[in-house]
Amino acid sequence: MGFKTTLLGVMVVAGRCERSLAQIDPAYAINLTVYHVNPKSFGPIPLNMDTADAVGDVFFDLHNVFLQPLQCPHGAASGHSCSNPEANQSLNLVVNKLVLTVDSRFSTYAKCNIGVNGTDGHGNACQDGIYCCYCFDENRNVVPCNHTLGRENVKEEFGRMSHGECYQGEPDYECWRSNLPNKLTNSTPGWWYSSYKPYYCTPGHPTPGCTWTASVTKVVEKNCADKAFWGAVQAADSSGCFSACSPGLNTTDPCHIRCLYSTILGPDAGSPGGKVSGMPLNDLIAAWDAPFASDDPSKGGCPSLPVV
């Protein structure tokens, strides 16, 4: 009489092996190194969260976070883009570096956000204090999310005209935002990923049909990672811009913020039609990853936090 047992997603039936559904199909399995910012209390595994490669994560902070003191002078009251909990340092933010093992048959990218005042920040219902994901079709209608990891090409998506250009009379930060896609390249366009909780392969108890799992490389405080990144940009400033600001490093000071973007994107990128130049993209990637490569602050490193 035959017997069966399940071990690591492989089912043994009467002496023959059959692959169960509780495993990523090895024919399509790949590893991705990704980063994600979230309040520490949520833990590092990106359940119903968005992650990014290094280029995509640099883009996110330059497009949505570092500009907030200029863009959001009245905090959340300044607009919906000013109330993202993942940009609120008072929530004890951390940056997680992870390796995802995923089914490479990617799906449409989902916008995953923490609920605030009953919405996800984009007009969709979401309970306060939890992550909610929404997928959209080409007409921006909400559609069900698929089983596999969502993926979006950042340069392609934000290079579309629908994201707008800056015009004469608009503030410099709007020009930086519109020029950011021009910093990316076709070979390093930046990738955003969305990982849907129901299809996470829980270690030891994988869900049938699961399509992704994660291992934690390192977790650091967001404040430390920001300080390291800004310090690397300040060190790359050959124009003396930062020397005209207040001493030290102040990530909320308009002078320091303008020097950050001038150094990264070039001195003309804050004007309509301005040329994008500045730091090489590979230097930005190295600065972004430095907090995870070492614990030594002199090398841009950050202490590792315990994984909870």
PDB file of C-alpha atoms in Angstrom:
ATOM      1  CA  MET A   1       0.000   0.000   0.000  1.00  0.00           C
ATOM      2  CA  GLY A   2       1.336   3.441  -0.870  1.00  0.00           C
ATOM      3  CA  PHE A   3       2.197   6.124   1.655  1.00  0.00           C
ATOM      4  CA  LYS A   4       2.650   9.865   1.442  1.00  0.00           C
ATOM      5  CA  THR A   5       4.312  12.577   3.469  1.00  0.00           C
ATOM      6  CA  THR A   6       5.212  16.185   2.773  1.00  0.00           C
ATOM      7  CA  LEU A   7       8.678  17.624   3.301  1.00  0.00           C
ATOM      8  CA  LEU A   8       9.768  21.072   2.087  1.00  0.00           C
ATOM      9  CA  GLY A   9       7.043  21.132  -0.495  1.00  0.00           C
ATOM     10  CA  VAL A  10       7.851  17.737  -2.022  1.00  0.00           C
ATOM     11  CA  MET A  11       5.290  14.995  -1.665  1.00  0.00           C
ATOM     12  CA  VAL A  12       6.436  11.354  -1.666  1.00  0.00           C
ATOM     13  CA  VAL A  13       3.702   9.015  -2.871  1.00  0.00           C
ATOM     14  CA  ALA A  14       4.306   5.261  -3.088  1.00  0.00           C
ATOM     15  CA  GLY A  15       8.002   5.707  -3.753  1.00  0.00           C
ATOM     16  CA  ARG A  16       7.695   8.460  -6.361  1.00  0.00           C
ATOM     17  CA  CYS A  17       8.176  12.180  -5.877  1.00  0.00           C
ATOM     18  CA  GLU A  18       5.502  14.695  -6.796  1.00  0.00           C
ATOM     19  CA  ARG A  19       5.880  18.436  -6.367  1.00  0.00           C
ATOM     20  CA  SER A  20       3.204  19.914  -4.156  1.00  0.00           C
ATOM     21  CA  LEU A  21       1.631  23.292  -4.717  1.00  0.00           C
ATOM     22  CA  ALA A  22       3.176  24.619  -1.490  1.00  0.00           C
ATOM     23  CA  GLN A  23       6.399  25.685  -3.138  1.00  0.00           C
ATOM     24  CA  ILE A  24       7.637  28.236  -5.648  1.00  0.00           C
ATOM     25  CA  ASP A  25       8.021  26.531  -9.008  1.00  0.00           C
ATOM     26  CA  PRO A  26      11.822  26.128  -9.333  1.00  0.00           C
ATOM     27  CA  ALA A  27      11.584  26.630 -13.079  1.00  0.00           C
ATOM     28  CA  TYR A  28      10.633  30.249 -12.415  1.00  0.00           C
ATOM     29  CA  ALA A  29      12.274  30.947  -9.035  1.00  0.00           C
ATOM     30  CA  ILE A  30      14.704  33.877  -8.849  1.00  0.00           C
ATOM     31  CA  ASN A  31      16.259  35.918  -6.036  1.00  0.00           C
ATOM     32  CA  LEU A  32      15.804  39.677  -5.718  1.00  0.00           C
ATOM     33  CA  THR A  33      17.662  41.998  -3.341  1.00  0.00           C
ATOM     34  CA  VAL A  34      15.216  44.627  -2.145  1.00  0.00           C
ATOM     35  CA  TYR A  35      14.780  47.365   0.447  1.00  0.00           C
ATOM     36  CA  HIS A  36      11.756  48.597   2.317  1.00  0.00           C
ATOM     37  CA  VAL A  37      10.965  51.339   4.837  1.00  0.00           C
ATOM     38  CA  ASN A  38       8.254  50.775   7.407  1.00  0.00           C
ATOM     39  CA  PRO A  39       7.459  51.423  11.072  1.00  0.00           C
ATOM     40  CA  LYS A  40       9.484  48.918  13.085  1.00  0.00           C
ATOM     41  CA  SER A  41       6.370  47.451  14.694  1.00  0.00           C
ATOM     42  CA  PHE A  42       5.323  45.846  11.378  1.00  0.00           C
ATOM     43  CA  GLY A  43       8.434  43.665  11.168  1.00  0.00           C
ATOM     44  CA  PRO A  44      10.743  43.174   8.182  1.00  0.00           C
ATOM     45  CA  ILE A  45       8.774  40.654   6.102  1.00  0.00           C
ATOM     46  CA  PRO A  46       6.918  42.743   3.479  1.00  0.00           C
ATOM     47  CA  LEU A  47       3.420  41.320   3.898  1.00  0.00           C
ATOM     48  CA  ASN A  48       1.108  43.488   1.774  1.00  0.00           C
ATOM     49  CA  MET A  49       3.989  45.941   1.331  1.00  0.00           C
ATOM     50  CA  ASP A  50       5.915  47.495  -1.520  1.00  0.00           C
ATOM     51  CA  THR A  51       9.663  46.987  -1.833  1.00  0.00           C
ATOM     52  CA  ALA A  52      12.279  48.191  -4.319  1.00  0.00           C
ATOM     53  CA  ASP A  53      15.741  47.538  -5.614  1.00  0.00           C
ATOM     54  CA  ALA A  54      18.388  50.093  -4.577  1.00  0.00           C
ATOM     55  CA  VAL A  55      17.666  52.424  -7.505  1.00  0.00           C
ATOM     56  CA  GLY A  56      13.921  52.228  -6.927  1.00  0.00           C
ATOM     57  CA  ASP A  57      14.302  52.953  -3.221  1.00  0.00           C
ATOM     58  CA  VAL A  58      16.600  55.930  -3.820  1.00  0.00           C
ATOM     59  CA  PHE A  59      14.010  57.238  -6.269  1.00  0.00           C
ATOM     60  CA  PHE A  60      11.182  56.820  -3.742  1.00  0.00           C
ATOM     61  CA  ASP A  61      12.937  58.839  -1.048  1.00  0.00           C
ATOM     62  CA  LEU A  62      14.052  61.557  -3.463  1.00  0.00           C
ATOM     63  CA  HIS A  63      10.582  61.780  -4.995  1.00  0.00           C
ATOM     64  CA  ASN A  64       8.421  61.418  -1.887  1.00  0.00           C
ATOM     65  CA  VAL A  65      10.375  61.803   1.356  1.00  0.00           C
ATOM     66  CA  PHE A  66      13.392  64.124   1.423  1.00  0.00           C
ATOM     67  CA  LEU A  67      11.352  66.941  -0.141  1.00  0.00           C
ATOM     68  CA  GLN A  68       8.649  66.936   2.513  1.00  0.00           C
ATOM     69  CA  PRO A  69       9.971  69.916   4.536  1.00  0.00           C
ATOM     70  CA  LEU A  70       9.664  72.016   1.353  1.00  0.00           C
ATOM     71  CA  GLN A  71       6.601  70.355  -0.137  1.00  0.00           C
ATOM     72  CA  CYS A  72       4.656  69.950   3.106  1.00  0.00           C
ATOM     73  CA  PRO A  73       5.202  73.051   5.261  1.00  0.00           C
ATOM     74  CA  HIS A  74       1.949  72.364   7.109  1.00  0.00           C
ATOM     75  CA  GLY A  75       2.465  68.629   7.515  1.00  0.00           C
ATOM     76  CA  ALA A  76      -0.426  66.375   6.518  1.00  0.00           C
ATOM     77  CA  ALA A  77      -2.626  69.431   5.985  1.00  0.00           C
ATOM     78  CA  SER A  78      -0.476  70.326   2.967  1.00  0.00           C
ATOM     79  CA  GLY A  79      -1.969  67.496   0.888  1.00  0.00           C
ATOM     80  CA  HIS A  80      -2.429  63.736   0.583  1.00  0.00           C
ATOM     81  CA  SER A  81       1.209  63.178  -0.413  1.00  0.00           C
ATOM     82  CA  CYS A  82       2.253  64.663   2.926  1.00  0.00           C
ATOM     83  CA  SER A  83       0.617  62.053   5.176  1.00  0.00           C
ATOM     84  CA  ASN A  84       2.476  58.856   4.265  1.00  0.00           C
ATOM     85  CA  PRO A  85       3.314  57.017   7.524  1.00  0.00           C
ATOM     86  CA  GLU A  86       6.393  55.550   5.802  1.00  0.00           C
ATOM     87  CA  ALA A  87       7.820  59.084   5.721  1.00  0.00           C
ATOM     88  CA  ASN A  88       6.967  59.917   9.339  1.00  0.00           C
ATOM     89  CA  GLN A  89      10.082  59.563  11.491  1.00  0.00           C
ATOM     90  CA  SER A  90       8.027  59.783  14.694  1.00  0.00           C
ATOM     91  CA  LEU A  91       6.784  56.245  13.946  1.00  0.00           C
ATOM     92  CA  ASN A  92      10.201  54.665  14.606  1.00  0.00           C
ATOM     93  CA  LEU A  93      10.976  53.897  10.988  1.00  0.00           C
ATOM     94  CA  VAL A  94      13.464  51.251   9.924  1.00  0.00           C
ATOM     95  CA  VAL A  95      14.961  50.231   6.588  1.00  0.00           C
ATOM     96  CA  ASN A  96      14.997  46.516   5.826  1.00  0.00           C
ATOM     97  CA  LYS A  97      17.323  44.874   3.314  1.00  0.00           C
ATOM     98  CA  LEU A  98      15.934  41.536   2.171  1.00  0.00           C
ATOM     99  CA  VAL A  99      16.414  38.806  -0.366  1.00  0.00           C
ATOM    100  CA  LEU A 100      13.104  37.729  -1.883  1.00  0.00           C
ATOM    101  CA  THR A 101      12.796  34.395  -3.612  1.00  0.00           C
ATOM    102  CA  VAL A 102       9.933  34.798  -6.049  1.00  0.00           C
ATOM    103  CA  ASP A 103       8.070  33.299  -8.956  1.00  0.00           C
ATOM    104  CA  SER A 104       9.396  35.464 -11.796  1.00  0.00           C
ATOM    105  CA  ARG A 105       6.113  35.515 -13.707  1.00  0.00           C
ATOM    106  CA  PHE A 106       5.417  38.994 -12.404  1.00  0.00           C
ATOM    107  CA  SER A 107       2.018  40.614 -12.081  1.00  0.00           C
ATOM    108  CA  THR A 108       0.761  44.178 -12.128  1.00  0.00           C
ATOM    109  CA  TYR A 109       2.283  46.321  -9.400  1.00  0.00           C
ATOM    110  CA  ALA A 110       0.040  47.026  -6.420  1.00  0.00           C
ATOM    111  CA  LYS A 111       0.027  50.188  -4.353  1.00  0.00           C
ATOM    112  CA  CYS A 112       0.375  49.039  -0.752  1.00  0.00           C
ATOM    113  CA  ASN A 113       0.002  51.627   1.996  1.00  0.00           C
ATOM    114  CA  ILE A 114      -0.848  51.965   5.674  1.00  0.00           C
ATOM    115  CA  GLY A 115      -4.403  53.018   6.375  1.00  0.00           C
ATOM    116  CA  VAL A 116      -4.873  56.569   7.685  1.00  0.00           C
ATOM    117  CA  ASN A 117      -8.325  57.987   8.408  1.00  0.00           C
ATOM    118  CA  GLY A 118      -9.955  54.986   6.792  1.00  0.00           C
ATOM    119  CA  THR A 119      -8.147  55.176   3.439  1.00  0.00           C
ATOM    120  CA  ASP A 120      -4.876  54.114   1.846  1.00  0.00           C
ATOM    121  CA  GLY A 121      -4.053  57.698   0.904  1.00  0.00           C
ATOM    122  CA  HIS A 122      -5.344  57.170  -2.637  1.00  0.00           C
ATOM    123  CA  GLY A 123      -9.077  57.151  -1.933  1.00  0.00           C
ATOM    124  CA  ASN A 124      -9.433  53.406  -1.332  1.00  0.00           C
ATOM    125  CA  ALA A 125     -10.840  51.958   1.878  1.00  0.00           C
ATOM    126  CA  CYS A 126      -8.207  50.774   4.357  1.00  0.00           C
ATOM    127  CA  GLN A 127      -8.431  50.172   8.082  1.00  0.00           C
ATOM    128  CA  ASP A 128      -6.229  52.489  10.093  1.00  0.00           C
ATOM    129  CA  GLY A 129      -2.875  51.055  11.056  1.00  0.00           C
ATOM    130  CA  ILE A 130      -2.730  48.114   8.643  1.00  0.00           C
ATOM    131  CA  TYR A 131      -1.270  47.681   5.157  1.00  0.00           C
ATOM    132  CA  CYS A 132      -3.722  47.473   2.255  1.00  0.00           C
ATOM    133  CA  CYS A 133      -2.876  46.698  -1.370  1.00  0.00           C
ATOM    134  CA  TYR A 134      -4.775  47.776  -4.466  1.00  0.00           C
ATOM    135  CA  CYS A 135      -4.097  46.823  -8.080  1.00  0.00           C
ATOM    136  CA  PHE A 136      -5.218  48.852 -11.085  1.00  0.00           C
ATOM    137  CA  ASP A 137      -5.778  48.301 -14.798  1.00  0.00           C
ATOM    138  CA  GLU A 138      -4.490  50.583 -17.560  1.00  0.00           C
ATOM    139  CA  ASN A 139      -7.464  52.903 -16.959  1.00  0.00           C
ATOM    140  CA  ARG A 140      -6.663  53.187 -13.241  1.00  0.00           C
ATOM    141  CA  ASN A 141      -9.686  51.105 -12.255  1.00  0.00           C
ATOM    142  CA  VAL A 142      -9.262  48.865  -9.209  1.00  0.00           C
ATOM    143  CA  VAL A 143      -8.897  45.204 -10.177  1.00  0.00           C
ATOM    144  CA  PRO A 144      -8.078  42.055  -8.181  1.00  0.00           C
ATOM    145  CA  CYS A 145      -4.380  41.504  -7.536  1.00  0.00           C
ATOM    146  CA  ASN A 146      -2.816  38.391  -9.048  1.00  0.00           C
ATOM    147  CA  HIS A 147      -0.917  35.677  -7.173  1.00  0.00           C
ATOM    148  CA  THR A 148       2.646  36.553  -8.159  1.00  0.00           C
ATOM    149  CA  LEU A 149       4.822  39.479  -7.106  1.00  0.00           C
ATOM    150  CA  GLY A 150       3.831  42.782  -8.682  1.00  0.00           C
ATOM    151  CA  ARG A 151       6.533  44.724 -10.521  1.00  0.00           C
ATOM    152  CA  GLU A 152       6.847  48.228 -11.961  1.00  0.00           C
ATOM    153  CA  ASN A 153       9.589  49.847 -14.049  1.00  0.00           C
ATOM    154  CA  VAL A 154      10.125  53.189 -12.279  1.00  0.00           C
ATOM    155  CA  LYS A 155      11.774  55.060 -15.151  1.00  0.00           C
ATOM    156  CA  GLU A 156       9.065  53.952 -17.545  1.00  0.00           C
ATOM    157  CA  GLU A 157       6.170  54.732 -15.220  1.00  0.00           C
ATOM    158  CA  PHE A 158       7.380  58.109 -13.958  1.00  0.00           C
ATOM    159  CA  GLY A 159       8.744  59.124 -17.340  1.00  0.00           C
ATOM    160  CA  ARG A 160       5.232  59.169 -18.741  1.00  0.00           C
ATOM    161  CA  MET A 161       3.755  62.569 -19.517  1.00  0.00           C
ATOM    162  CA  SER A 162       0.853  61.758 -17.190  1.00  0.00           C
ATOM    163  CA  HIS A 163       3.176  62.493 -14.270  1.00  0.00           C
ATOM    164  CA  GLY A 164       3.629  66.005 -15.604  1.00  0.00           C
ATOM    165  CA  GLU A 165       6.511  68.388 -16.161  1.00  0.00           C
ATOM    166  CA  CYS A 166       7.460  71.451 -14.196  1.00  0.00           C
ATOM    167  CA  TYR A 167       6.655  74.825 -15.709  1.00  0.00           C
ATOM    168  CA  GLN A 168       7.870  78.356 -15.307  1.00  0.00           C
ATOM    169  CA  GLY A 169       6.914  79.701 -11.903  1.00  0.00           C
ATOM    170  CA  GLU A 170       6.611  76.315 -10.203  1.00  0.00           C
ATOM    171  CA  PRO A 171       8.795  75.624  -7.148  1.00  0.00           C
ATOM    172  CA  ASP A 172      12.174  73.973  -7.654  1.00  0.00           C
ATOM    173  CA  TYR A 173      11.082  70.787  -5.888  1.00  0.00           C
ATOM    174  CA  GLU A 174       8.433  70.133  -8.558  1.00  0.00           C
ATOM    175  CA  CYS A 175      11.163  70.330 -11.202  1.00  0.00           C
ATOM    176  CA  TRP A 176      13.357  67.916  -9.240  1.00  0.00           C
ATOM    177  CA  ARG A 177      10.462  65.475  -9.027  1.00  0.00           C
ATOM    178  CA  SER A 178       9.718  65.698 -12.742  1.00  0.00           C
ATOM    179  CA  ASN A 179      13.420  65.401 -13.642  1.00  0.00           C
ATOM    180  CA  LEU A 180      14.160  62.405 -11.417  1.00  0.00           C
ATOM    181  CA  PRO A 181      13.258  59.773 -14.065  1.00  0.00           C
ATOM    182  CA  ASN A 182      15.942  61.290 -16.304  1.00  0.00           C
ATOM    183  CA  LYS A 183      18.543  60.294 -13.712  1.00  0.00           C
ATOM    184  CA  LEU A 184      17.688  56.635 -14.297  1.00  0.00           C
ATOM    185  CA  THR A 185      18.850  54.580 -17.272  1.00  0.00           C
ATOM    186  CA  ASN A 186      17.319  51.852 -19.379  1.00  0.00           C
ATOM    187  CA  SER A 187      19.726  49.333 -17.853  1.00  0.00           C
ATOM    188  CA  THR A 188      19.100  50.571 -14.295  1.00  0.00           C
ATOM    189  CA  PRO A 189      15.520  51.886 -14.461  1.00  0.00           C
ATOM    190  CA  GLY A 190      14.661  51.150 -10.833  1.00  0.00           C
ATOM    191  CA  TRP A 191      12.131  48.467  -9.919  1.00  0.00           C
ATOM    192  CA  TRP A 192       9.277  48.566  -7.454  1.00  0.00           C
ATOM    193  CA  TYR A 193       7.726  45.326  -6.224  1.00  0.00           C
ATOM    194  CA  SER A 194       4.543  44.480  -4.353  1.00  0.00           C
ATOM    195  CA  SER A 195       4.237  41.307  -2.290  1.00  0.00           C
ATOM    196  CA  TYR A 196       0.745  40.105  -1.553  1.00  0.00           C
ATOM    197  CA  LYS A 197       0.270  38.529   1.889  1.00  0.00           C
ATOM    198  CA  PRO A 198      -1.983  35.577   0.879  1.00  0.00           C
ATOM    199  CA  TYR A 199       0.767  34.179  -1.369  1.00  0.00           C
ATOM    200  CA  TYR A 200       3.668  34.359   1.088  1.00  0.00           C
ATOM    201  CA  CYS A 201       5.420  31.009   1.558  1.00  0.00           C
ATOM    202  CA  THR A 202       5.475  30.870   5.344  1.00  0.00           C
ATOM    203  CA  PRO A 203       8.615  28.996   6.482  1.00  0.00           C
ATOM    204  CA  GLY A 204       7.648  25.542   7.669  1.00  0.00           C
ATOM    205  CA  HIS A 205       4.012  26.078   6.725  1.00  0.00           C
ATOM    206  CA  PRO A 206       3.948  27.187   3.082  1.00  0.00           C
ATOM    207  CA  THR A 207       0.564  28.074   1.647  1.00  0.00           C
ATOM    208  CA  PRO A 208      -0.542  26.023  -1.362  1.00  0.00           C
ATOM    209  CA  GLY A 209       0.098  28.125  -4.452  1.00  0.00           C
ATOM    210  CA  CYS A 210       2.441  30.524  -2.651  1.00  0.00           C
ATOM    211  CA  THR A 211       4.729  32.569  -4.910  1.00  0.00           C
ATOM    212  CA  TRP A 212       7.267  34.388  -2.733  1.00  0.00           C
ATOM    213  CA  THR A 213       9.298  34.165   0.437  1.00  0.00           C
ATOM    214  CA  ALA A 214      11.863  36.394   2.140  1.00  0.00           C
ATOM    215  CA  SER A 215      15.070  36.277   4.137  1.00  0.00           C
ATOM    216  CA  VAL A 216      16.314  39.271   6.120  1.00  0.00           C
ATOM    217  CA  THR A 217      19.815  40.570   5.385  1.00  0.00           C
ATOM    218  CA  LYS A 218      19.888  43.507   7.803  1.00  0.00           C
ATOM    219  CA  VAL A 219      17.602  46.025   9.487  1.00  0.00           C
ATOM    220  CA  VAL A 220      18.778  49.550  10.387  1.00  0.00           C
ATOM    221  CA  GLU A 221      17.190  52.690  11.774  1.00  0.00           C
ATOM    222  CA  LYS A 222      15.941  55.019   9.053  1.00  0.00           C
ATOM    223  CA  ASN A 223      17.546  57.995  10.787  1.00  0.00           C
ATOM    224  CA  CYS A 224      20.937  56.297  10.584  1.00  0.00           C
ATOM    225  CA  ALA A 225      20.499  55.317   6.936  1.00  0.00           C
ATOM    226  CA  ASP A 226      19.438  58.875   6.051  1.00  0.00           C
ATOM    227  CA  LYS A 227      22.405  60.372   7.866  1.00  0.00           C
ATOM    228  CA  ALA A 228      24.795  58.048   6.016  1.00  0.00           C
ATOM    229  CA  PHE A 229      23.240  58.788   2.620  1.00  0.00           C
ATOM    230  CA  TRP A 230      23.149  62.544   3.133  1.00  0.00           C
ATOM    231  CA  GLY A 231      26.742  62.443   4.403  1.00  0.00           C
ATOM    232  CA  ALA A 232      27.874  60.678   1.227  1.00  0.00           C
ATOM    233  CA  VAL A 233      26.112  63.286  -0.922  1.00  0.00           C
ATOM    234  CA  GLN A 234      27.598  66.114   1.110  1.00  0.00           C
ATOM    235  CA  ALA A 235      31.068  64.608   0.636  1.00  0.00           C
ATOM    236  CA  ALA A 236      30.462  64.510  -3.133  1.00  0.00           C
ATOM    237  CA  ASP A 237      29.553  68.208  -3.288  1.00  0.00           C
ATOM    238  CA  SER A 238      32.293  69.809  -5.377  1.00  0.00           C
ATOM    239  CA  SER A 239      30.524  73.157  -5.750  1.00  0.00           C
ATOM    240  CA  GLY A 240      30.682  74.175  -2.097  1.00  0.00           C
ATOM    241  CA  CYS A 241      26.897  74.365  -1.869  1.00  0.00           C
ATOM    242  CA  PHE A 242      26.659  72.756   1.566  1.00  0.00           C
ATOM    243  CA  SER A 243      29.340  75.064   2.962  1.00  0.00           C
ATOM    244  CA  ALA A 244      26.933  77.975   2.518  1.00  0.00           C
ATOM    245  CA  CYS A 245      24.372  76.279   4.798  1.00  0.00           C
ATOM    246  CA  SER A 246      24.329  76.017   8.568  1.00  0.00           C
ATOM    247  CA  PRO A 247      27.090  73.790   9.998  1.00  0.00           C
ATOM    248  CA  GLY A 248      26.566  70.050  10.257  1.00  0.00           C
ATOM    249  CA  LEU A 249      23.815  68.201   8.480  1.00  0.00           C
ATOM    250  CA  ASN A 250      20.170  69.189   8.781  1.00  0.00           C
ATOM    251  CA  THR A 251      17.758  67.137   6.669  1.00  0.00           C
ATOM    252  CA  THR A 252      14.875  69.550   7.343  1.00  0.00           C
ATOM    253  CA  ASP A 253      16.724  72.753   6.478  1.00  0.00           C
ATOM    254  CA  PRO A 254      15.810  74.197   3.050  1.00  0.00           C
ATOM    255  CA  CYS A 255      19.434  75.074   2.292  1.00  0.00           C
ATOM    256  CA  HIS A 256      20.632  71.523   2.966  1.00  0.00           C
ATOM    257  CA  ILE A 257      17.741  70.029   0.979  1.00  0.00           C
ATOM    258  CA  ARG A 258      18.457  72.220  -2.037  1.00  0.00           C
ATOM    259  CA  CYS A 259      22.142  71.306  -1.902  1.00  0.00           C
ATOM    260  CA  LEU A 260      21.239  67.608  -1.714  1.00  0.00           C
ATOM    261  CA  TYR A 261      19.225  67.803  -4.927  1.00  0.00           C
ATOM    262  CA  SER A 262      21.701  70.111  -6.633  1.00  0.00           C
ATOM    263  CA  THR A 263      24.502  67.652  -5.914  1.00  0.00           C
ATOM    264  CA  ILE A 264      22.494  64.607  -7.002  1.00  0.00           C
ATOM    265  CA  LEU A 265      20.705  66.033 -10.066  1.00  0.00           C
ATOM    266  CA  GLY A 266      22.967  68.933 -11.013  1.00  0.00           C
ATOM    267  CA  PRO A 267      22.528  72.687 -10.502  1.00  0.00           C
ATOM    268  CA  ASP A 268      20.072  73.152 -13.398  1.00  0.00           C
ATOM    269  CA  ALA A 269      17.603  70.362 -12.610  1.00  0.00           C
ATOM    270  CA  GLY A 270      15.495  72.615 -10.375  1.00  0.00           C
ATOM    271  CA  SER A 271      14.416  74.719 -13.345  1.00  0.00           C
ATOM    272  CA  PRO A 272      11.975  73.949 -16.196  1.00  0.00           C
ATOM    273  CA  GLY A 273      13.863  72.088 -18.917  1.00  0.00           C
ATOM    274  CA  GLY A 274      16.984  71.997 -16.758  1.00  0.00           C
ATOM    275  CA  LYS A 275      19.738  69.514 -17.556  1.00  0.00           C
ATOM    276  CA  VAL A 276      20.134  66.519 -15.250  1.00  0.00           C
ATOM    277  CA  SER A 277      23.735  65.820 -14.231  1.00  0.00           C
ATOM    278  CA  GLY A 278      25.243  65.523 -10.742  1.00  0.00           C
ATOM    279  CA  MET A 279      26.457  62.413  -8.948  1.00  0.00           C
ATOM    280  CA  PRO A 280      26.877  59.216 -10.987  1.00  0.00           C
ATOM    281  CA  LEU A 281      24.017  56.807 -10.423  1.00  0.00           C
ATOM    282  CA  ASN A 282      26.396  54.059  -9.297  1.00  0.00           C
ATOM    283  CA  ASP A 283      27.697  56.346  -6.536  1.00  0.00           C
ATOM    284  CA  LEU A 284      24.135  56.920  -5.334  1.00  0.00           C
ATOM    285  CA  ILE A 285      23.514  53.172  -5.259  1.00  0.00           C
ATOM    286  CA  ALA A 286      26.709  52.597  -3.263  1.00  0.00           C
ATOM    287  CA  ALA A 287      25.742  55.337  -0.796  1.00  0.00           C
ATOM    288  CA  TRP A 288      22.286  53.806  -0.403  1.00  0.00           C
ATOM    289  CA  ASP A 289      23.650  50.358   0.359  1.00  0.00           C
ATOM    290  CA  ALA A 290      26.527  51.472   2.620  1.00  0.00           C
ATOM    291  CA  PRO A 291      24.468  51.313   5.854  1.00  0.00           C
ATOM    292  CA  PHE A 292      23.938  47.588   5.207  1.00  0.00           C
ATOM    293  CA  ALA A 293      27.507  46.787   4.131  1.00  0.00           C
ATOM    294  CA  SER A 294      29.069  47.729   7.464  1.00  0.00           C
ATOM    295  CA  ASP A 295      28.330  48.708  11.054  1.00  0.00           C
ATOM    296  CA  ASP A 296      31.150  51.293  10.936  1.00  0.00           C
ATOM    297  CA  PRO A 297      29.815  54.884  10.716  1.00  0.00           C
ATOM    298  CA  SER A 298      33.105  56.043   9.165  1.00  0.00           C
ATOM    299  CA  LYS A 299      32.270  53.791   6.196  1.00  0.00           C
ATOM    300  CA  GLY A 300      28.654  54.890   6.013  1.00  0.00           C
ATOM    301  CA  GLY A 301      27.553  51.866   8.032  1.00  0.00           C
ATOM    302  CA  CYS A 302      24.732  51.526  10.542  1.00  0.00           C
ATOM    303  CA  PRO A 303      24.317  49.199  13.532  1.00  0.00           C
ATOM    304  CA  SER A 304      22.187  46.158  12.854  1.00  0.00           C
ATOM    305  CA  LEU A 305      18.865  46.043  14.693  1.00  0.00           C
ATOM    306  CA  PRO A 306      17.453  42.797  16.061  1.00  0.00           C
ATOM    307  CA  VAL A 307      14.924  41.170  13.759  1.00  0.00           C
ATOM    308  CA  VAL A 308      11.486  41.072  15.385  1.00  0.00           C
TER     309      VAL A 308
END
